[in-house]
Amino acid sequence: MKQIILTGDRPTGRLHVGHYVGSLKERVRLQNSGKYDEIYIMIADAQALTDNADNPEKVRQNIMQVALDYLACGIDPEKSCIFIQSAIPELTELTFYYMNLVTVSRVQRNPTVKSEIKQRNFEASIPVGFFCYPISQAADITAFHATAVPAGEDQMPMLEQAREIVRKFNDIYGETLTEPDIILPENQACFRLPGTDGKAKMSKSLGNCIYLSDEPDVIKSKIMSMYTDPTHIRKEDPGHTKGNPVFTYLEAFCNPEHFKEFMPDYKNLDELKAHYERGGLGDVTVKKFLNNVMQKELEIIRERRKMWEQRLPDVYDILYQGSMKAKTVAANTLEEVKHSMKIDYFENKNLLSKENER
Ligand code: ATP
Ligand code: MG
């Protein structure tokens, strides 16, 4: 079986370090592993409109920003097909057929949808399109016969829902669609990177992000004002490293080389944590170290982004070519789907002939 990746992001803002460790870094690794036959990376503008219907300008403006972030992180358009969701109307048609395979109560039980409804104050009135986005995500994934979806932990319920749709479709209409698996980051700290404010998830919608394109001084001031352990008041106090975002970020970003370069008094993160937990290590020292580590990791990305910013017509072309390619693939799957459902009336005249009336 072909190994195919489909993954993507909503163009609701520039991408942040949560995206980077939760999904982007993994995508680049998988892209360069040579293990995948095809890789599709979708800029999910149609999905972004489900909760930004009144602000299409924001979504439109962020399409280029997300594309630049991809290229900056090392997504290679020669190896990965980057495309724009709304350029592929076939995805909407697939969604429409899949909607019949899912109940309202099933979507209501989806924990990610539940928390996102709450976060957006949609409890009283949920846009139907937003409510259905897990179904449209199943369409995006299956349109490319994706076997793997590299994503953060918040996407697990979405993948489960997609797998259910695939099973149900294949059960009713015959083996047609492919069941996808989620690929979570290898490092647990990257499953769901917390916000700089200590909230459970760094998210564009919560405004608690360090962006990949932030300038060095902005990164520094965000790190220096990060939430830490509120019980660690004086340097001598014993501190908590669990649930302390500064340490979660260190888990996500730092390696022993960073200790050699910036913190030679400690061999590794375990030693640093032990000191913080027994007391005597100040937040400022730890934050300064985190700043050094993150500046080092993000510098290359920012520089590469600046280079691509000078080549916007090329980026436009990458998106255009990618969208055309993705459209061909999705149209093919849609044909297969309609064939299995026996609704491809004008491809197969027998479907509407007299004999079929019985
Ligand atoms: P929005 O607030 O508009 O939903 P978002 O910040 O949640 O934006 P998405 O575009 O919804 O970002 O997510 C894109 C991908 O990035 C998904 O695979 C998601 O799991 C991953 N991701 C987003 N935020 C984080 C995070 N804080 N930690 C790990 N992975 C994340
Ligand atoms: Mg999200």
Coordinates of C-alpha atoms and ligand atoms in Angstrom, one line a residue:
M1 CA 0.0 0.0 0.0
K2 CA 1.2 3.5 -0.8
Q3 CA 2.3 5.6 2.2
I4 CA 0.5 8.9 2.0
I5 CA 0.5 11.9 4.4
L6 CA -2.2 14.5 4.6
T7 CA -1.9 17.3 7.2
G8 CA -2.6 21.0 7.5
D9 CA -3.3 24.1 9.4
R10 CA -6.0 26.7 9.6
P11 CA -4.8 30.1 8.2
T12 CA -6.1 32.0 11.3
G13 CA -2.7 33.5 12.1
R14 CA 1.0 33.0 11.7
L15 CA 2.2 29.6 12.9
H16 CA 3.6 29.3 16.4
V17 CA 6.1 27.1 18.2
G18 CA 3.2 24.8 19.3
H19 CA 2.6 24.0 15.6
Y20 CA 6.3 23.6 15.1
V21 CA 7.0 21.0 17.8
G22 CA 3.5 19.4 17.6
S23 CA 3.4 18.9 13.9
L24 CA 5.6 20.9 11.5
K25 CA 9.0 19.5 12.8
E26 CA 7.6 16.0 12.5
R27 CA 6.4 16.7 8.9
V28 CA 9.8 17.9 7.9
R29 CA 11.3 14.7 9.4
L30 CA 8.8 12.5 7.7
Q31 CA 9.2 14.4 4.4
N32 CA 13.0 13.8 4.5
S33 CA 12.7 10.2 5.7
G34 CA 12.0 9.0 2.2
K35 CA 9.3 6.6 3.6
Y36 CA 6.4 8.4 2.1
D37 CA 5.2 8.1 -1.5
E38 CA 3.1 11.3 -1.4
I39 CA 2.8 14.2 1.0
Y40 CA -0.1 16.7 1.0
I41 CA -0.1 19.8 3.2
M42 CA -3.3 21.7 3.2
I43 CA -3.9 25.3 4.2
A44 CA -7.4 24.9 5.6
D45 CA -9.0 28.2 4.6
A46 CA -12.5 26.8 4.3
Q47 CA -12.3 25.3 7.7
A48 CA -11.0 28.6 9.1
L49 CA -14.1 30.3 7.7
T50 CA -16.3 28.0 9.8
D51 CA -15.6 30.2 12.9
N52 CA -14.4 33.3 11.1
A53 CA -17.3 33.8 8.6
D54 CA -17.4 37.5 9.5
N55 CA -13.7 38.0 8.9
P56 CA -12.7 36.4 5.6
E57 CA -10.0 39.1 5.3
K58 CA -8.1 37.6 8.2
V59 CA -8.2 34.1 6.7
R60 CA -7.2 35.4 3.2
Q61 CA -4.2 37.4 4.6
N62 CA -3.0 34.4 6.6
I63 CA -2.8 32.0 3.7
M64 CA 0.5 33.5 2.6
Q65 CA 1.8 33.7 6.2
V66 CA 1.2 30.0 6.7
A67 CA 2.8 29.1 3.4
L68 CA 5.8 31.2 4.4
D69 CA 6.0 29.5 7.8
Y70 CA 5.9 26.1 6.0
L71 CA 8.8 27.0 3.7
A72 CA 10.7 28.5 6.6
C73 CA 10.5 25.3 8.6
G74 CA 11.9 23.2 5.7
I75 CA 8.8 22.0 3.9
D76 CA 10.1 21.3 0.4
P77 CA 7.6 21.9 -2.4
E78 CA 9.5 19.4 -4.5
K79 CA 8.6 16.7 -2.0
S80 CA 5.4 18.0 -0.4
C81 CA 2.4 19.3 -2.2
I82 CA 1.2 22.4 -0.5
F83 CA -2.4 23.4 -1.5
I84 CA -5.3 25.6 -0.5
Q85 CA -8.5 23.8 0.7
S86 CA -11.1 26.0 -1.0
A87 CA -9.4 25.5 -4.4
I88 CA -10.6 21.9 -4.2
P89 CA -14.5 21.9 -4.3
E90 CA -14.4 18.1 -4.5
L91 CA -13.6 18.1 -0.8
T92 CA -17.0 19.9 -0.1
E93 CA -18.8 17.3 -2.2
L94 CA -17.2 14.4 -0.2
T95 CA -18.2 16.2 3.0
F96 CA -21.8 16.3 1.9
Y97 CA -22.0 12.5 1.4
Y98 CA -20.1 11.8 4.6
M99 CA -22.5 13.9 6.6
N100 CA -25.1 11.2 6.2
L101 CA -22.8 8.7 8.0
V102 CA -22.4 10.7 11.2
T103 CA -25.0 11.6 13.9
V104 CA -25.3 15.0 15.6
S105 CA -24.8 13.3 19.0
R106 CA -21.6 11.7 17.8
V107 CA -20.1 15.1 16.8
Q108 CA -21.4 16.6 20.1
R109 CA -19.4 13.9 22.0
N110 CA -16.2 14.8 20.2
P111 CA -14.1 16.3 23.1
T112 CA -12.1 18.7 20.9
V113 CA -15.3 20.1 19.3
K114 CA -16.8 20.4 22.8
S115 CA -13.8 22.4 24.1
E116 CA -13.6 24.5 21.0
I117 CA -17.3 25.4 21.2
K118 CA -16.7 26.6 24.7
Q119 CA -13.6 28.5 23.9
R120 CA -15.4 30.4 21.1
N121 CA -18.6 31.0 23.2
F122 CA -20.6 29.1 20.6
E123 CA -22.6 27.3 23.3
A124 CA -25.8 29.2 22.5
S125 CA -25.5 29.1 18.8
I126 CA -23.0 27.0 16.9
P127 CA -22.6 27.7 13.2
V128 CA -23.6 24.5 11.4
G129 CA -20.4 24.7 9.3
F130 CA -18.2 24.8 12.4
F131 CA -20.1 21.9 13.9
C132 CA -19.5 19.8 10.8
Y133 CA -15.8 20.5 10.5
P134 CA -14.7 17.1 11.8
I135 CA -16.6 15.6 8.9
S136 CA -15.0 17.9 6.4
Q137 CA -11.7 17.0 7.9
A138 CA -12.5 13.3 7.2
A139 CA -13.1 14.4 3.6
D140 CA -9.7 16.1 3.4
I141 CA -7.9 13.1 4.7
T142 CA -9.7 10.4 2.7
A143 CA -9.6 12.4 -0.5
F144 CA -5.9 11.7 -0.7
H145 CA -6.2 8.1 0.6
A146 CA -3.9 9.3 3.4
T147 CA -2.5 6.6 5.6
A148 CA -0.8 9.0 8.1
V149 CA -1.7 12.3 9.6
P150 CA 1.1 14.0 11.6
A151 CA -0.7 16.3 14.1
G152 CA -0.9 17.4 17.7
E153 CA -2.8 15.5 20.4
D154 CA -5.9 17.6 20.0
Q155 CA -6.4 16.0 16.6
M156 CA -6.9 12.5 18.1
P157 CA -10.7 12.6 18.3
M158 CA -10.8 14.0 14.7
L159 CA -8.8 11.0 13.5
E160 CA -11.0 8.6 15.4
Q161 CA -14.1 10.2 13.8
A162 CA -12.5 10.0 10.3
R163 CA -11.7 6.3 10.8
E164 CA -15.3 5.7 11.8
I165 CA -16.6 7.4 8.7
V166 CA -14.2 5.3 6.6
R167 CA -15.4 2.1 8.2
K168 CA -19.0 3.0 7.8
F169 CA -18.6 4.1 4.2
N170 CA -16.7 0.9 3.2
D171 CA -19.2 -1.2 5.1
I172 CA -22.2 0.3 3.2
Y173 CA -20.8 0.9 -0.2
G174 CA -17.9 -1.5 -0.5
E175 CA -14.1 -1.1 0.1
T176 CA -13.3 2.4 -1.2
L177 CA -11.7 4.6 1.4
T178 CA -8.4 4.2 3.4
E179 CA -8.2 4.4 7.2
P180 CA -5.7 6.9 8.4
D181 CA -3.4 6.8 11.5
I182 CA -2.3 9.8 13.5
I183 CA 1.4 10.3 13.9
L184 CA 2.1 12.1 17.2
P185 CA 5.4 13.7 18.0
E186 CA 8.0 11.4 19.5
N187 CA 8.5 13.7 22.4
Q188 CA 5.5 13.8 24.8
A189 CA 6.1 17.4 25.8
C190 CA 5.2 18.3 22.2
F191 CA 1.8 16.7 22.2
R192 CA 0.1 19.8 23.3
L193 CA 2.5 22.7 24.0
P194 CA 1.0 25.0 26.7
G195 CA 0.7 28.8 26.1
T196 CA 3.1 31.3 27.6
D197 CA 0.3 32.1 30.0
G198 CA 0.3 28.6 31.3
K199 CA -3.0 27.7 29.6
A200 CA -3.3 24.1 28.5
K201 CA -2.7 24.8 24.8
M202 CA -0.7 27.4 22.9
S203 CA -3.3 28.5 20.3
K204 CA -3.7 31.4 17.9
S205 CA -7.2 31.9 19.2
L206 CA -6.0 32.4 22.8
G207 CA -3.2 34.9 22.1
N208 CA -0.6 33.1 24.1
C209 CA 1.8 32.2 21.4
I210 CA 5.5 32.6 20.4
Y211 CA 5.3 32.9 16.7
L212 CA 7.9 31.4 14.4
S213 CA 8.3 34.8 12.8
D214 CA 8.7 36.7 16.0
E215 CA 11.8 38.9 16.2
P216 CA 14.5 38.0 18.8
D217 CA 13.6 40.8 21.2
V218 CA 9.9 39.8 21.0
I219 CA 10.7 36.2 21.8
K220 CA 12.9 37.3 24.7
S221 CA 10.2 39.5 26.2
K222 CA 7.6 36.8 25.8
I223 CA 9.8 34.2 27.5
M224 CA 10.9 36.5 30.3
S225 CA 7.3 37.3 31.2
M226 CA 6.1 33.6 31.0
Y227 CA 3.9 32.0 33.6
T228 CA 5.9 29.7 35.9
D229 CA 5.3 28.0 39.2
P230 CA 3.2 30.4 41.4
T231 CA 4.4 28.7 44.6
H232 CA 8.1 29.4 43.7
I233 CA 8.2 32.9 45.1
R234 CA 11.8 33.3 46.3
K235 CA 14.8 31.7 44.7
E236 CA 15.3 29.4 47.7
D237 CA 11.8 28.0 47.6
P238 CA 11.4 24.5 46.2
G239 CA 9.7 24.7 42.8
H240 CA 7.5 22.5 40.6
T241 CA 8.6 21.6 37.2
K242 CA 5.5 19.6 36.3
G243 CA 2.8 21.9 34.8
N244 CA 5.4 24.7 34.6
P245 CA 5.5 25.8 31.0
V246 CA 9.1 27.0 31.1
F247 CA 10.2 23.4 31.8
T248 CA 7.7 22.0 29.3
Y249 CA 9.3 24.2 26.6
L250 CA 12.7 23.1 27.7
E251 CA 11.6 19.5 27.4
A252 CA 10.3 20.3 23.9
F253 CA 13.3 22.3 22.7
C254 CA 16.6 21.6 24.5
N255 CA 19.2 19.0 24.1
P256 CA 22.5 18.2 25.9
E257 CA 24.4 20.3 23.4
H258 CA 22.5 23.4 24.6
F259 CA 23.7 22.7 28.1
K260 CA 27.3 22.5 26.9
E261 CA 26.9 25.9 25.1
F262 CA 24.7 27.9 27.5
M263 CA 24.5 26.1 30.9
P264 CA 27.7 24.2 31.4
D265 CA 27.1 23.8 35.2
Y266 CA 24.4 21.2 34.4
K267 CA 24.7 18.1 32.2
N268 CA 21.1 17.8 31.2
L269 CA 17.5 18.8 31.9
D270 CA 17.1 16.3 34.7
E271 CA 19.9 18.0 36.7
L272 CA 18.4 21.4 36.1
K273 CA 14.9 20.2 37.2
A274 CA 16.3 18.6 40.3
H275 CA 17.9 21.9 41.3
Y276 CA 14.7 23.8 40.7
E277 CA 12.6 21.3 42.7
R278 CA 14.9 21.4 45.7
G279 CA 15.1 25.2 45.7
G280 CA 17.9 27.6 45.0
L281 CA 17.4 28.1 41.3
G282 CA 15.7 31.3 40.2
D283 CA 13.1 31.6 37.4
V284 CA 15.1 34.3 35.7
T285 CA 18.1 31.9 35.2
V286 CA 15.9 29.2 33.8
K287 CA 14.1 31.6 31.5
K288 CA 17.4 33.1 30.2
F289 CA 18.5 29.6 29.3
L290 CA 15.2 28.9 27.6
N291 CA 15.6 32.1 25.7
N292 CA 19.1 31.1 24.4
V293 CA 17.8 27.6 23.4
M294 CA 14.8 29.0 21.5
Q295 CA 16.7 31.8 19.9
K296 CA 19.1 29.2 18.5
E297 CA 16.3 27.0 17.2
L298 CA 14.2 29.8 15.7
E299 CA 17.0 31.8 14.1
I300 CA 17.4 29.5 11.1
I301 CA 13.6 29.4 10.6
R302 CA 13.3 33.2 10.7
E303 CA 16.2 33.7 8.3
R304 CA 14.7 31.2 5.8
R305 CA 11.3 32.9 6.1
K306 CA 12.9 36.3 5.3
M307 CA 14.4 34.8 2.2
W308 CA 11.0 33.5 1.0
E309 CA 9.4 36.8 1.8
Q310 CA 11.6 38.2 -1.0
R311 CA 10.1 35.6 -3.4
L312 CA 6.4 36.0 -3.0
P313 CA 5.6 35.3 -6.7
D314 CA 7.4 31.9 -6.3
V315 CA 5.3 31.1 -3.2
Y316 CA 2.2 32.0 -5.2
D317 CA 3.3 29.6 -7.9
I318 CA 4.0 26.8 -5.4
L319 CA 0.4 27.2 -4.0
Y320 CA -1.1 27.3 -7.5
Q321 CA 0.8 24.2 -8.8
G322 CA 0.1 22.4 -5.5
S323 CA -3.6 23.2 -5.6
M324 CA -3.9 22.0 -9.2
K325 CA -2.2 18.7 -8.4
A326 CA -4.3 18.2 -5.3
K327 CA -7.5 18.8 -7.3
T328 CA -6.7 16.1 -9.7
V329 CA -6.1 13.6 -6.9
A330 CA -9.3 14.6 -5.0
A331 CA -11.4 14.5 -8.2
N332 CA -10.2 10.9 -8.7
T333 CA -11.3 9.9 -5.2
L334 CA -14.6 11.6 -5.6
E335 CA -15.2 9.6 -8.8
E336 CA -14.4 6.4 -6.9
V337 CA -16.8 7.4 -4.1
K338 CA -19.6 8.1 -6.5
H339 CA -18.9 4.9 -8.3
S340 CA -19.1 2.9 -5.0
M341 CA -22.3 4.7 -4.1
K342 CA -23.7 4.1 -7.6
I343 CA -24.5 7.7 -8.1
D344 CA -22.2 8.2 -11.1
Y345 CA -25.2 8.2 -13.4
F346 CA -23.6 9.7 -16.4
E347 CA -20.5 7.5 -16.2
N348 CA -22.6 4.4 -16.1
K349 CA -25.8 4.6 -18.1
N350 CA -27.1 1.3 -16.7
L351 CA -27.7 2.9 -13.4
L352 CA -30.7 4.8 -14.8
S353 CA -31.8 2.1 -17.3
K354 CA -35.1 0.2 -17.3
E355 CA -33.4 -3.0 -15.9
N356 CA -32.3 -1.2 -12.9
E357 CA -35.8 -0.2 -11.9
R358 CA -36.5 -3.5 -10.4
Ligands
ATP1 P1 -6.9 27.9 16.1 O1 -6.8 28.5 17.4 O2 -7.3 28.8 14.9 O3 -7.6 26.6 16.1 P2 -4.4 26.5 16.5 O4 -3.3 27.2 17.1 O5 -5.2 25.5 17.3 O6 -5.4 27.5 15.8 P3 -4.6 24.7 14.2 O7 -4.4 25.3 12.8 O8 -6.0 24.4 14.7 O9 -3.9 25.7 15.2 O10 -3.7 23.4 14.3 C1 -2.8 22.9 13.3 C2 -2.0 21.8 13.8 O11 -1.1 22.2 14.8 C3 -2.7 20.6 14.4 O12 -2.1 19.4 14.0 C4 -2.6 20.8 15.8 O13 -2.7 19.5 16.5 C5 -1.2 21.4 16.0 N1 -1.1 22.2 17.2 C6 -1.7 23.4 17.3 N2 -1.4 23.9 18.5 C7 -0.6 23.1 19.1 C8 0.1 23.0 20.4 N3 -0.1 24.0 21.3 N4 0.9 22.0 20.7 C9 1.0 21.0 19.8 N5 0.4 20.9 18.6 C10 -0.4 22.0 18.2
MG2 MG -7.1 24.5 16.4

